[in-house]
PDB file of C-alpha atoms in Angstrom:
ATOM      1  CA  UNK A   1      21.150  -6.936 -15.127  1.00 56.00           C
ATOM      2  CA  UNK A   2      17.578  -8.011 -16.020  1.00 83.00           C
ATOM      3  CA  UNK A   3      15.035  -5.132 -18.455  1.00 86.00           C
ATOM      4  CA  UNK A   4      12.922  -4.307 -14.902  1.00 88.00           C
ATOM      5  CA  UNK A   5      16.028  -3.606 -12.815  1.00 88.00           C
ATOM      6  CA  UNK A   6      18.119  -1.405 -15.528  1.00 89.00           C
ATOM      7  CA  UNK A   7      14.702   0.492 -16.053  1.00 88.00           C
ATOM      8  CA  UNK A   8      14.156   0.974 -12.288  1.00 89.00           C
ATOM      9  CA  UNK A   9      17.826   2.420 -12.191  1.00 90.00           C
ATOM     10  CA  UNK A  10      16.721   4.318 -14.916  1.00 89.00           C
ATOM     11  CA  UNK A  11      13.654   5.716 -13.683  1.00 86.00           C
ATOM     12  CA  UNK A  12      15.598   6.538 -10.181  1.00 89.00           C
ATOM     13  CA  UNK A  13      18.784   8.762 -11.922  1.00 88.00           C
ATOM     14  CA  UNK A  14      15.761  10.874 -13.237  1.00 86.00           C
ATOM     15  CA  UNK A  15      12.213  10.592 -11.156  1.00 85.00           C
ATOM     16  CA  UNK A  16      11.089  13.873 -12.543  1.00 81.00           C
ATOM     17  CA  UNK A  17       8.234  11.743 -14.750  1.00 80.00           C
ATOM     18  CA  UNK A  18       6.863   9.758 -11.781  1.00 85.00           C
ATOM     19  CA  UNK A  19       7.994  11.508  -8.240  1.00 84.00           C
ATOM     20  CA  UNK A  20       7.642  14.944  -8.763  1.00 83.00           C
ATOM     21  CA  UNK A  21       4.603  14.064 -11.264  1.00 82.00           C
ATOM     22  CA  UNK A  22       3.002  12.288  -8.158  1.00 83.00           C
ATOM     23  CA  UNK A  23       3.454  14.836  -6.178  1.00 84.00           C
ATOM     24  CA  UNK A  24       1.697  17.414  -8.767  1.00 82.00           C
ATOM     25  CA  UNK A  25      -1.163  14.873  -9.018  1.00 79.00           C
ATOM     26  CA  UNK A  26      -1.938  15.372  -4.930  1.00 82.00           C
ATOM     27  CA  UNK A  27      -1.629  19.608  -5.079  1.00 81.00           C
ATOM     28  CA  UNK A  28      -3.304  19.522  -8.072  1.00 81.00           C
ATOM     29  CA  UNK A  29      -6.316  17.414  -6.432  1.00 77.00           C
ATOM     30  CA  UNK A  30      -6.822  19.774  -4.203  1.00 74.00           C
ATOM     31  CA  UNK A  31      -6.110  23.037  -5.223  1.00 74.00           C
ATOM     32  CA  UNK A  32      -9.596  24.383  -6.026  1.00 72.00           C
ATOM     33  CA  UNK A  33     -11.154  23.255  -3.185  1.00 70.00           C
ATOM     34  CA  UNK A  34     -11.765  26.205   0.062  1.00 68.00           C
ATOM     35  CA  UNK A  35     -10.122  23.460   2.895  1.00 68.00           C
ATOM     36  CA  UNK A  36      -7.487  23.057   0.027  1.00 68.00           C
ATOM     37  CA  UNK A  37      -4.913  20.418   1.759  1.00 73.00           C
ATOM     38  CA  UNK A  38      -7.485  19.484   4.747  1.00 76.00           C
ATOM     39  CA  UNK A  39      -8.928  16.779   2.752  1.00 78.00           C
ATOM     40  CA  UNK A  40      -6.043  15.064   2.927  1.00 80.00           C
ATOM     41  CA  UNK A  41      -6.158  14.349   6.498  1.00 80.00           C
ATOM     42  CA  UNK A  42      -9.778  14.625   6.823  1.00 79.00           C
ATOM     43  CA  UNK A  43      -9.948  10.582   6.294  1.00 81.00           C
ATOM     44  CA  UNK A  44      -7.768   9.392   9.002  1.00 82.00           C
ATOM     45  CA  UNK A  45      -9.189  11.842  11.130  1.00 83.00           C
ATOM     46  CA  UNK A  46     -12.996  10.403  10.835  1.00 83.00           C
ATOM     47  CA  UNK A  47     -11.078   6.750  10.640  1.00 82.00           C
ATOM     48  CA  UNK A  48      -8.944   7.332  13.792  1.00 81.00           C
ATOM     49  CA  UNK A  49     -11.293   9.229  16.155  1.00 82.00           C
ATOM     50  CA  UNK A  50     -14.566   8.438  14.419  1.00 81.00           C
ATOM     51  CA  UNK A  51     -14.772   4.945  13.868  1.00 80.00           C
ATOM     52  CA  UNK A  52     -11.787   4.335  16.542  1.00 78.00           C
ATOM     53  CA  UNK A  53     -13.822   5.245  19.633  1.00 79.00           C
ATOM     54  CA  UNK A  54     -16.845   3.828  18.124  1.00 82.00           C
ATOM     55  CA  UNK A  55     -15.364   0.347  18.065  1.00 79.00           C
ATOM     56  CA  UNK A  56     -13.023   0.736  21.160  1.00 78.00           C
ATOM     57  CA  UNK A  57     -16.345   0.891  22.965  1.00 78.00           C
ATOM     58  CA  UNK A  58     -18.053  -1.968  21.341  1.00 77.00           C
ATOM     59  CA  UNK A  59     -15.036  -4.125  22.500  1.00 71.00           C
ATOM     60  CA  UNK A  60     -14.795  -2.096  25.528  1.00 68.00           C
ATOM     61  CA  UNK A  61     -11.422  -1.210  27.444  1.00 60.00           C
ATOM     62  CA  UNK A  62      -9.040  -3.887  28.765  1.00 59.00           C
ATOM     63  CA  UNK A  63      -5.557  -2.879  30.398  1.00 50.00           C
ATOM     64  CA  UNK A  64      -4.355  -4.897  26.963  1.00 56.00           C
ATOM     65  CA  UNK A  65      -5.518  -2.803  24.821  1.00 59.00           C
ATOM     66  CA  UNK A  66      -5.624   0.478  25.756  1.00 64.00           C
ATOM     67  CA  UNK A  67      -3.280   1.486  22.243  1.00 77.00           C
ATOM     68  CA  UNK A  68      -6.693   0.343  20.094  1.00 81.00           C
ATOM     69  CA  UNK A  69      -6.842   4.024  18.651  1.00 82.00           C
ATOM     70  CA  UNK A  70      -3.066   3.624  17.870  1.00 83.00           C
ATOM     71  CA  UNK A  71      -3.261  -0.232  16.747  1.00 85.00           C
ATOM     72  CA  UNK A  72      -6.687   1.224  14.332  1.00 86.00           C
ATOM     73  CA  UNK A  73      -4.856   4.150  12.886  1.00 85.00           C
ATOM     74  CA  UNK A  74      -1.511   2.439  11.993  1.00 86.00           C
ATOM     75  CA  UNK A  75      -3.861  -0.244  10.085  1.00 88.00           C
ATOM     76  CA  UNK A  76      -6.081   1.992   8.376  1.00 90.00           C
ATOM     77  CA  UNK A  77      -3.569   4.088   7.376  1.00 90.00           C
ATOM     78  CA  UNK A  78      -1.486   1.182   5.685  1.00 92.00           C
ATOM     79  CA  UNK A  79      -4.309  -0.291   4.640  1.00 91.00           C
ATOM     80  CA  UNK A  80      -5.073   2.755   2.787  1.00 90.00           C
ATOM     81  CA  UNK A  81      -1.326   2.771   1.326  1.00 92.00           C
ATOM     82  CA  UNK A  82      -1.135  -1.029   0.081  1.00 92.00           C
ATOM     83  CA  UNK A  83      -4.779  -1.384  -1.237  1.00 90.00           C
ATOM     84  CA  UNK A  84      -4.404   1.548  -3.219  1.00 89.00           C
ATOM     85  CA  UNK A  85      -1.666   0.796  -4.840  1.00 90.00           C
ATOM     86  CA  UNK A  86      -3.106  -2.492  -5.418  1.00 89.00           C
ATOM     87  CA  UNK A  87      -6.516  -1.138  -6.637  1.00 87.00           C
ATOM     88  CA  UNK A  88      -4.726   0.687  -9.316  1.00 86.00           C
ATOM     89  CA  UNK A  89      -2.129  -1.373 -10.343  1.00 86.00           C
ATOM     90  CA  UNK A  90      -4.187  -3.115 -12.901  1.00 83.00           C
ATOM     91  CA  UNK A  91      -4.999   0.170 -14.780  1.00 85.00           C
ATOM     92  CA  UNK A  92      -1.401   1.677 -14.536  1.00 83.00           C
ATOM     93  CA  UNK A  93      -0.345   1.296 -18.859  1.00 84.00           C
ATOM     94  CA  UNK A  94      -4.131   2.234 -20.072  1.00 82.00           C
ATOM     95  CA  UNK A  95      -3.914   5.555 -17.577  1.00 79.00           C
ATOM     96  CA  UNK A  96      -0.990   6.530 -18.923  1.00 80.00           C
ATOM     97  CA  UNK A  97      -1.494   5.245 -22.523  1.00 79.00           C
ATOM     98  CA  UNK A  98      -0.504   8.627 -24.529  1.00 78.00           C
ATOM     99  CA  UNK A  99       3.306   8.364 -23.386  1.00 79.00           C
ATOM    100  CA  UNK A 100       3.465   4.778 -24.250  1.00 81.00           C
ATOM    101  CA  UNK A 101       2.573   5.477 -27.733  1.00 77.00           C
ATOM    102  CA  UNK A 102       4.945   8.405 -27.560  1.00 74.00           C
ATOM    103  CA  UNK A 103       7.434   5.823 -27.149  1.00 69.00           C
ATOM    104  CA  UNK A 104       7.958   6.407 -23.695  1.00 68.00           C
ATOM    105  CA  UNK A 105       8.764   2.748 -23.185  1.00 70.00           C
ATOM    106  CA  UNK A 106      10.439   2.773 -19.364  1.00 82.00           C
ATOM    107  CA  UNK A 107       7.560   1.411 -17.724  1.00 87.00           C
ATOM    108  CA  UNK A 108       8.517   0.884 -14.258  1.00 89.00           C
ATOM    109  CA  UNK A 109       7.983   5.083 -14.219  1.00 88.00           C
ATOM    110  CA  UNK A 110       3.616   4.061 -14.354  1.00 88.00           C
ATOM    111  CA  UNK A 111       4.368   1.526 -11.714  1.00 90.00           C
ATOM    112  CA  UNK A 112       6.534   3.714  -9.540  1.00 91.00           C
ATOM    113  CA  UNK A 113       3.766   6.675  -9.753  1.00 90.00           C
ATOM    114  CA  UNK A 114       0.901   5.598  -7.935  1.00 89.00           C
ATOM    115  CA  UNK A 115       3.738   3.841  -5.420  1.00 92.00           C
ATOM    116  CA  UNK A 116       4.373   7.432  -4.960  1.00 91.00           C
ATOM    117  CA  UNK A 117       1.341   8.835  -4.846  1.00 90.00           C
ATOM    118  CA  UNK A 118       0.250   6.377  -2.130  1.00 90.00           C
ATOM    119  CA  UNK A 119       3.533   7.086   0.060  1.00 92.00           C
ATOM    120  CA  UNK A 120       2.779  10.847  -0.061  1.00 89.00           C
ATOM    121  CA  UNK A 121      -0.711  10.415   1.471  1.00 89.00           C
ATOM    122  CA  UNK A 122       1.080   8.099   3.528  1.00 90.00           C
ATOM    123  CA  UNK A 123       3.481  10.548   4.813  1.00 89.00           C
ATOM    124  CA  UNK A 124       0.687  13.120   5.494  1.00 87.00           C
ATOM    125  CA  UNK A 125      -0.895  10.982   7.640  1.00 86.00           C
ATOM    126  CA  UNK A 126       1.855  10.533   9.655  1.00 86.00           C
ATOM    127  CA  UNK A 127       1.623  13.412  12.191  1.00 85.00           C
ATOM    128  CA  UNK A 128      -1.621  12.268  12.941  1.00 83.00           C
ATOM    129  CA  UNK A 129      -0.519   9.016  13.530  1.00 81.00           C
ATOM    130  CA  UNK A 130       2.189  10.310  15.987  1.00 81.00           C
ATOM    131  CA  UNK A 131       0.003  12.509  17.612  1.00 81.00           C
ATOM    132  CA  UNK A 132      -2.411   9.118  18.433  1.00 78.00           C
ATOM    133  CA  UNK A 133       0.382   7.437  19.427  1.00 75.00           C
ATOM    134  CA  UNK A 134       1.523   9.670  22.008  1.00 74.00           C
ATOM    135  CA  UNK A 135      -1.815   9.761  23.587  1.00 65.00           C
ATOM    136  CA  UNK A 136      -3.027   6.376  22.896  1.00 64.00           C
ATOM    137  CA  UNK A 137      -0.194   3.562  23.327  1.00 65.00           C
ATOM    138  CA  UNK A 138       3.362   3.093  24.806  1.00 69.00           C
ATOM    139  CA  UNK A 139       5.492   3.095  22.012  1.00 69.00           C
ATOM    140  CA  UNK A 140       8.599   1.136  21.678  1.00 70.00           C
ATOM    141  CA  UNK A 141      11.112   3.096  19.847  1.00 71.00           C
ATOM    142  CA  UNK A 142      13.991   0.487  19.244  1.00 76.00           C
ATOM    143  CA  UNK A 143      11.095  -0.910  16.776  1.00 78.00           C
ATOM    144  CA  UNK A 144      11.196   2.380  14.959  1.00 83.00           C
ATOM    145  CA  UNK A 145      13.938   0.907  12.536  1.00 87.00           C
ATOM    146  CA  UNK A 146      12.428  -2.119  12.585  1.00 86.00           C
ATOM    147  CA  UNK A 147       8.906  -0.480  11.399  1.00 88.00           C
ATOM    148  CA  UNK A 148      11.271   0.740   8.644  1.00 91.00           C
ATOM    149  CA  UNK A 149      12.781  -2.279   7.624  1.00 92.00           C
ATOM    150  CA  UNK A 150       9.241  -3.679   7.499  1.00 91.00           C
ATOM    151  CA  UNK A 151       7.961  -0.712   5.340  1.00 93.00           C
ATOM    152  CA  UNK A 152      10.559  -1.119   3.007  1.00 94.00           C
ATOM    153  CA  UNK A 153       9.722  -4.851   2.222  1.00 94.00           C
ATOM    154  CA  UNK A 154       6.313  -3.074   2.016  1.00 94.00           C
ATOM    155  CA  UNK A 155       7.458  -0.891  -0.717  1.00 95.00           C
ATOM    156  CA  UNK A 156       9.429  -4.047  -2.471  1.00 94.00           C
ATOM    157  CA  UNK A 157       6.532  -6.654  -2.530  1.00 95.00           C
ATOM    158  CA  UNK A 158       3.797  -3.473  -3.676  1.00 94.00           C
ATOM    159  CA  UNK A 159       6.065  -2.646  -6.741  1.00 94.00           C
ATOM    160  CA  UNK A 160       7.245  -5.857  -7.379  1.00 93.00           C
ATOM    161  CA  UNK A 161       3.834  -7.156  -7.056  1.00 93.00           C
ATOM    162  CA  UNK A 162       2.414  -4.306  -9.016  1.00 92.00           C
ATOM    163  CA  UNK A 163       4.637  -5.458 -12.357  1.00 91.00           C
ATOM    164  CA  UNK A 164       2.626  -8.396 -12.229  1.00 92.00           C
ATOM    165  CA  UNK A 165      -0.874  -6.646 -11.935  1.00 91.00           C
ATOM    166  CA  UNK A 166      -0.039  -3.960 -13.935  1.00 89.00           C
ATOM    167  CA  UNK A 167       0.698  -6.508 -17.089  1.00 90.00           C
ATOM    168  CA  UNK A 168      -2.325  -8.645 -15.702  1.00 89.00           C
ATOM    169  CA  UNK A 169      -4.566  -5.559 -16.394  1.00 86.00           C
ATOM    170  CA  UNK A 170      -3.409  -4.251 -19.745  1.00 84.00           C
ATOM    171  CA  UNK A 171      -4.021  -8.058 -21.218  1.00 83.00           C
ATOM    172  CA  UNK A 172      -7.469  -8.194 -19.101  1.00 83.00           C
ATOM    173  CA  UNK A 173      -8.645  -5.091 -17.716  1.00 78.00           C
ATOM    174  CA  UNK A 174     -11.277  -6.855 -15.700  1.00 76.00           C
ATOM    175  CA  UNK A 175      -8.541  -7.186 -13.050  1.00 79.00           C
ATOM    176  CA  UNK A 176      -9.718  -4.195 -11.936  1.00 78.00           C
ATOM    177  CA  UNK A 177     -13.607  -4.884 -11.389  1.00 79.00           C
ATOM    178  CA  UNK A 178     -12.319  -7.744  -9.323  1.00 82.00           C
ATOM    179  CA  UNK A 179     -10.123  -6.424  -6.236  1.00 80.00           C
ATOM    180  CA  UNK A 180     -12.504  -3.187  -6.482  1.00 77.00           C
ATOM    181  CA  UNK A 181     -15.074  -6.026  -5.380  1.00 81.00           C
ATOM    182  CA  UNK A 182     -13.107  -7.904  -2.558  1.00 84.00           C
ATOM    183  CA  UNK A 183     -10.588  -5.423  -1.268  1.00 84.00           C
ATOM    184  CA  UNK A 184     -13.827  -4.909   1.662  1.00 83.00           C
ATOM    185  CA  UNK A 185     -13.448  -8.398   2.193  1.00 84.00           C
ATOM    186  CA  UNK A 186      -9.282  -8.126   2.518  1.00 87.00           C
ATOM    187  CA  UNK A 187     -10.227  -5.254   4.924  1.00 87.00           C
ATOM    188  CA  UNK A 188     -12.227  -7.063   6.950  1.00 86.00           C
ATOM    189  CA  UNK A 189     -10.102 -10.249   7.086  1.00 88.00           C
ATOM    190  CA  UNK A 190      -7.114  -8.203   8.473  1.00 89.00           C
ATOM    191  CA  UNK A 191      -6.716  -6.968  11.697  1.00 89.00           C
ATOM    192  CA  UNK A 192      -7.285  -3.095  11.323  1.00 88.00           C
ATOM    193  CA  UNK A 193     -10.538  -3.005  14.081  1.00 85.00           C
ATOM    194  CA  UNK A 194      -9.296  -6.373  15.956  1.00 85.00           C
ATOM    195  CA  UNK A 195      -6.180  -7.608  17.115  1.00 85.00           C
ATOM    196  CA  UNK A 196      -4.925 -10.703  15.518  1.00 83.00           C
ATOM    197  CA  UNK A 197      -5.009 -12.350  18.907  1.00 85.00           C
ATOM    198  CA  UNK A 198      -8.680 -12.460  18.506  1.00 83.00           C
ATOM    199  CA  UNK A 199      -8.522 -15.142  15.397  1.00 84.00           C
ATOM    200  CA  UNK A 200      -6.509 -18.189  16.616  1.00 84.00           C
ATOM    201  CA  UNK A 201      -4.406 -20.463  14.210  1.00 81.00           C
ATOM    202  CA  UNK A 202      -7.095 -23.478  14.535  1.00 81.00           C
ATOM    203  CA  UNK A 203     -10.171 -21.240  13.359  1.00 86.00           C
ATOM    204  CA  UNK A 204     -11.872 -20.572  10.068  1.00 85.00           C
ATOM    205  CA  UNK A 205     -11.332 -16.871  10.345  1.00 85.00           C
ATOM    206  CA  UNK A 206      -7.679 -17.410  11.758  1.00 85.00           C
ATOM    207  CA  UNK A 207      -6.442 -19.694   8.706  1.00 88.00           C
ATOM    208  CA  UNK A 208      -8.176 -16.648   6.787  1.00 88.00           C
ATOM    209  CA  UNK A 209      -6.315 -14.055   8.353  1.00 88.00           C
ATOM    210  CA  UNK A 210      -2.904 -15.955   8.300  1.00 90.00           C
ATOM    211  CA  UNK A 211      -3.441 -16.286   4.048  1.00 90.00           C
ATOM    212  CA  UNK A 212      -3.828 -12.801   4.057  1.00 90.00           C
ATOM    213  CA  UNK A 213      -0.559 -10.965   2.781  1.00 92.00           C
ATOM    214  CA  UNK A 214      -2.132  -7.662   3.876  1.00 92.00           C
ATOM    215  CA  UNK A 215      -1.960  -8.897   7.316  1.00 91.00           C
ATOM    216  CA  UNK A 216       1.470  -9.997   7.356  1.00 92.00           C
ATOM    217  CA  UNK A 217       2.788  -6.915   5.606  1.00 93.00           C
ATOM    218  CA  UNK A 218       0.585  -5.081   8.341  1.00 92.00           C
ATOM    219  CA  UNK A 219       2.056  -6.541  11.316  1.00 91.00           C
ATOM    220  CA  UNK A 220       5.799  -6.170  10.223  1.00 93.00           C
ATOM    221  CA  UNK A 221       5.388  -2.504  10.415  1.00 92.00           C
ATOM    222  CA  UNK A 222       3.013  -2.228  12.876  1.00 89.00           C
ATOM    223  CA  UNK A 223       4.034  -4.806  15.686  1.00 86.00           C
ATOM    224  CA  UNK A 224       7.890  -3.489  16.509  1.00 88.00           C
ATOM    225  CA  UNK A 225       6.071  -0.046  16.794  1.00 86.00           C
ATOM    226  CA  UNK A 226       3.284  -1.206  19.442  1.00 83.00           C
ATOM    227  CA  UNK A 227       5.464  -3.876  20.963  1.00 81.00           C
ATOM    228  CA  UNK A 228       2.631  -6.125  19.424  1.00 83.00           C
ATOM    229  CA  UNK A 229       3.492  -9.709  18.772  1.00 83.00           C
ATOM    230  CA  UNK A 230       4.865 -10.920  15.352  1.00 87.00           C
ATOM    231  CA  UNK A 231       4.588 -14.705  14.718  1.00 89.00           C
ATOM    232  CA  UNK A 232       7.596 -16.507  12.836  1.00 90.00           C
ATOM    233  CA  UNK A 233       4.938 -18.175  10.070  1.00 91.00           C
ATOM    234  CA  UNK A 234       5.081 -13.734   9.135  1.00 91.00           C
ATOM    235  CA  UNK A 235       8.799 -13.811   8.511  1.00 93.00           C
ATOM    236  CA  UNK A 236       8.394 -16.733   6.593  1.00 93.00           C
ATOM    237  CA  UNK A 237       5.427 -15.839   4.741  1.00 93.00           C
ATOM    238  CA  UNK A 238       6.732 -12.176   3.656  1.00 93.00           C
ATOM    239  CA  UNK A 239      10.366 -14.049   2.821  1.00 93.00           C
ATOM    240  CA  UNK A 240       8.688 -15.938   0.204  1.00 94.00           C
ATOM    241  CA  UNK A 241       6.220 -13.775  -1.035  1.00 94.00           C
ATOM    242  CA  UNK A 242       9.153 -11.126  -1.853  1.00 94.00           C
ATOM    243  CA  UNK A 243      10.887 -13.661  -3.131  1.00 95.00           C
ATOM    244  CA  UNK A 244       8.213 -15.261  -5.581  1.00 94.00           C
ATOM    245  CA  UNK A 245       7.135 -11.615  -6.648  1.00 93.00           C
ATOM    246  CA  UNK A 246      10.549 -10.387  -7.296  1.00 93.00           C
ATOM    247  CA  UNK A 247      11.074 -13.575  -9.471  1.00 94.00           C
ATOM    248  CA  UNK A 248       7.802 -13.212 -11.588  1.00 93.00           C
ATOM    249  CA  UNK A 249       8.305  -9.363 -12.054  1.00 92.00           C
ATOM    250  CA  UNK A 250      11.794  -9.386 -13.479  1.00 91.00           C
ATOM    251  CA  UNK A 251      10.650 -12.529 -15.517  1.00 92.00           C
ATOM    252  CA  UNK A 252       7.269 -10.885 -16.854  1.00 91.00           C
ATOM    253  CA  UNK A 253       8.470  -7.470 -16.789  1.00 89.00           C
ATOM    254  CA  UNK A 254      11.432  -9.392 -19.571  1.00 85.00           C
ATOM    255  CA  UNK A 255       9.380 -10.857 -21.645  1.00 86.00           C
ATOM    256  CA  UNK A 256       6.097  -8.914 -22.003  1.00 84.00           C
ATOM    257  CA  UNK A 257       7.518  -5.658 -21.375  1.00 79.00           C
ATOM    258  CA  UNK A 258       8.176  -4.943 -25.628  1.00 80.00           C
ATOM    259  CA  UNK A 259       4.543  -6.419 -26.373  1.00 79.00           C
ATOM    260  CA  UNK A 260       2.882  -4.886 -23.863  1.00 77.00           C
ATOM    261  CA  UNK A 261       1.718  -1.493 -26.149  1.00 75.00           C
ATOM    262  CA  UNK A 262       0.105  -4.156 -28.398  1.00 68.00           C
ATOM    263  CA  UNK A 263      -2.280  -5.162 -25.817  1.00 72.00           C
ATOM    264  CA  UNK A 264      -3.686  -1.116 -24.879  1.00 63.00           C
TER     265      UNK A 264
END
């Protein structure tokens, strides 16, 4: 068994440093404000019914879309998920640099913590999501375990993926600066307040869209849920991206893993 898997074992027989620390990092957050756990939903709420019916009637209402608040709300809200786990990932050894010189040395517990993190504000936001789309969109619920299936290569390719950034970051930390900068432009390039239908294969912005692993990660748990369309290049392009990234991370995690304090 390769160093990343025996340590992810590891940090699963005993996920008191990283799951029940995440979940002390959200209370904590929020414990000395009056709303106290409002905040937590207060985002999805302005994203969801704010900016939701504010675009829905820029593009105005077809009898094809009338699940736009739904389609909006599952995107933002895994948007929100992957690109913050993706946003920290770089920063991951240096934020939790006093245990590592402890000799704390199982390092898939900094990867797995934000992961965590992220899920839990996922998971909030789920009632809210079910609540749009019961009033917003027919939903198809044979594609509920299909959703799951596709949020669990979610899961796979963000920790997998975050290895990778995570070592990328403690050697240069400007990893950081750099998808703080374009993860607007990721946003905008994947279909969160358009449908995917609206950027054909044979266009500038559709090549764009179809390079974007957001998107495809996006659609995988999004489309079985909506009944919205899934194109085979997705299955493909999520096959080898998990693939490649599982690859790199046990290989990186191997060799770097022991030098990696060195670096902080």
């Amino acid at each position: 068994m390769s160093l990343l898997f025996r340590h992810l074992a590891e940090s699963f027989r005993k996920p008191d440093h990283w799951l029940y620390a995440s979940w002390l990092d959200v209370i904590t957050k929020y414990r000395k404000n009056a709303l106290g756990l409002f905040w937590i939903f207060f985002p999805p709420i302005v994203y969801i019914w704010g900016l939701g019916l504010f675009f829905r009637a820029i593009r105005g209402t077809t009898p094809e879309e009338t699940g736009f608040l739904a389609h909006m709300g599952f995107g933002f809200i895994l948007f929100r998920l992957m690109s913050t786990v993706i946003m920290e990932a770089g920063s991951n050894f240096n934020a939790y640099l006093p245990y590592i010189y402890e000799g704390h040395l199982r390092l898939t517990d900094y990867i797995l913590r934000p992961l965590a993190r992220a899920v839990i504000y996922f998971l909030f936001a789920v009632p809210l999501l079910v609540i749009v789309l019961v009033g917003d969109a027919p939903v198809m619920p044979l594609g509920m375990l299909g959703a799951l299936l596709g949020f669990i290569v979610v899961l796979v390719n963000l920790f997998v993926y975050g290895v990778l950034l995570a070592f990328i970051g403690a050697r240069f930390p400007d990893i950081n600066q750099f998808f703080s900068s374009v993860m607007l432009a990721l946003f905008l390039i994947t279909p969160i307040v358009w449908y995917a239908k609206d950027a054909p294969d044979d266009t500038a912005h559709g090549m764009l869209m179809r390079a974007n692993p957001f998107h495809h990660m996006l659609a995988v748990v999004r489309g079985p849920v909506l009944g919205e369309a899934i194109e085979p290049m997705t299955y493909a392009y999520l096959g080898a991206m998990t693939l490649v990234g599982v690859v790199a991370a046990m290989v990186v995690y191997g060799r770097l893993a022991k030098r990696m304090p060195a670096w902080l």
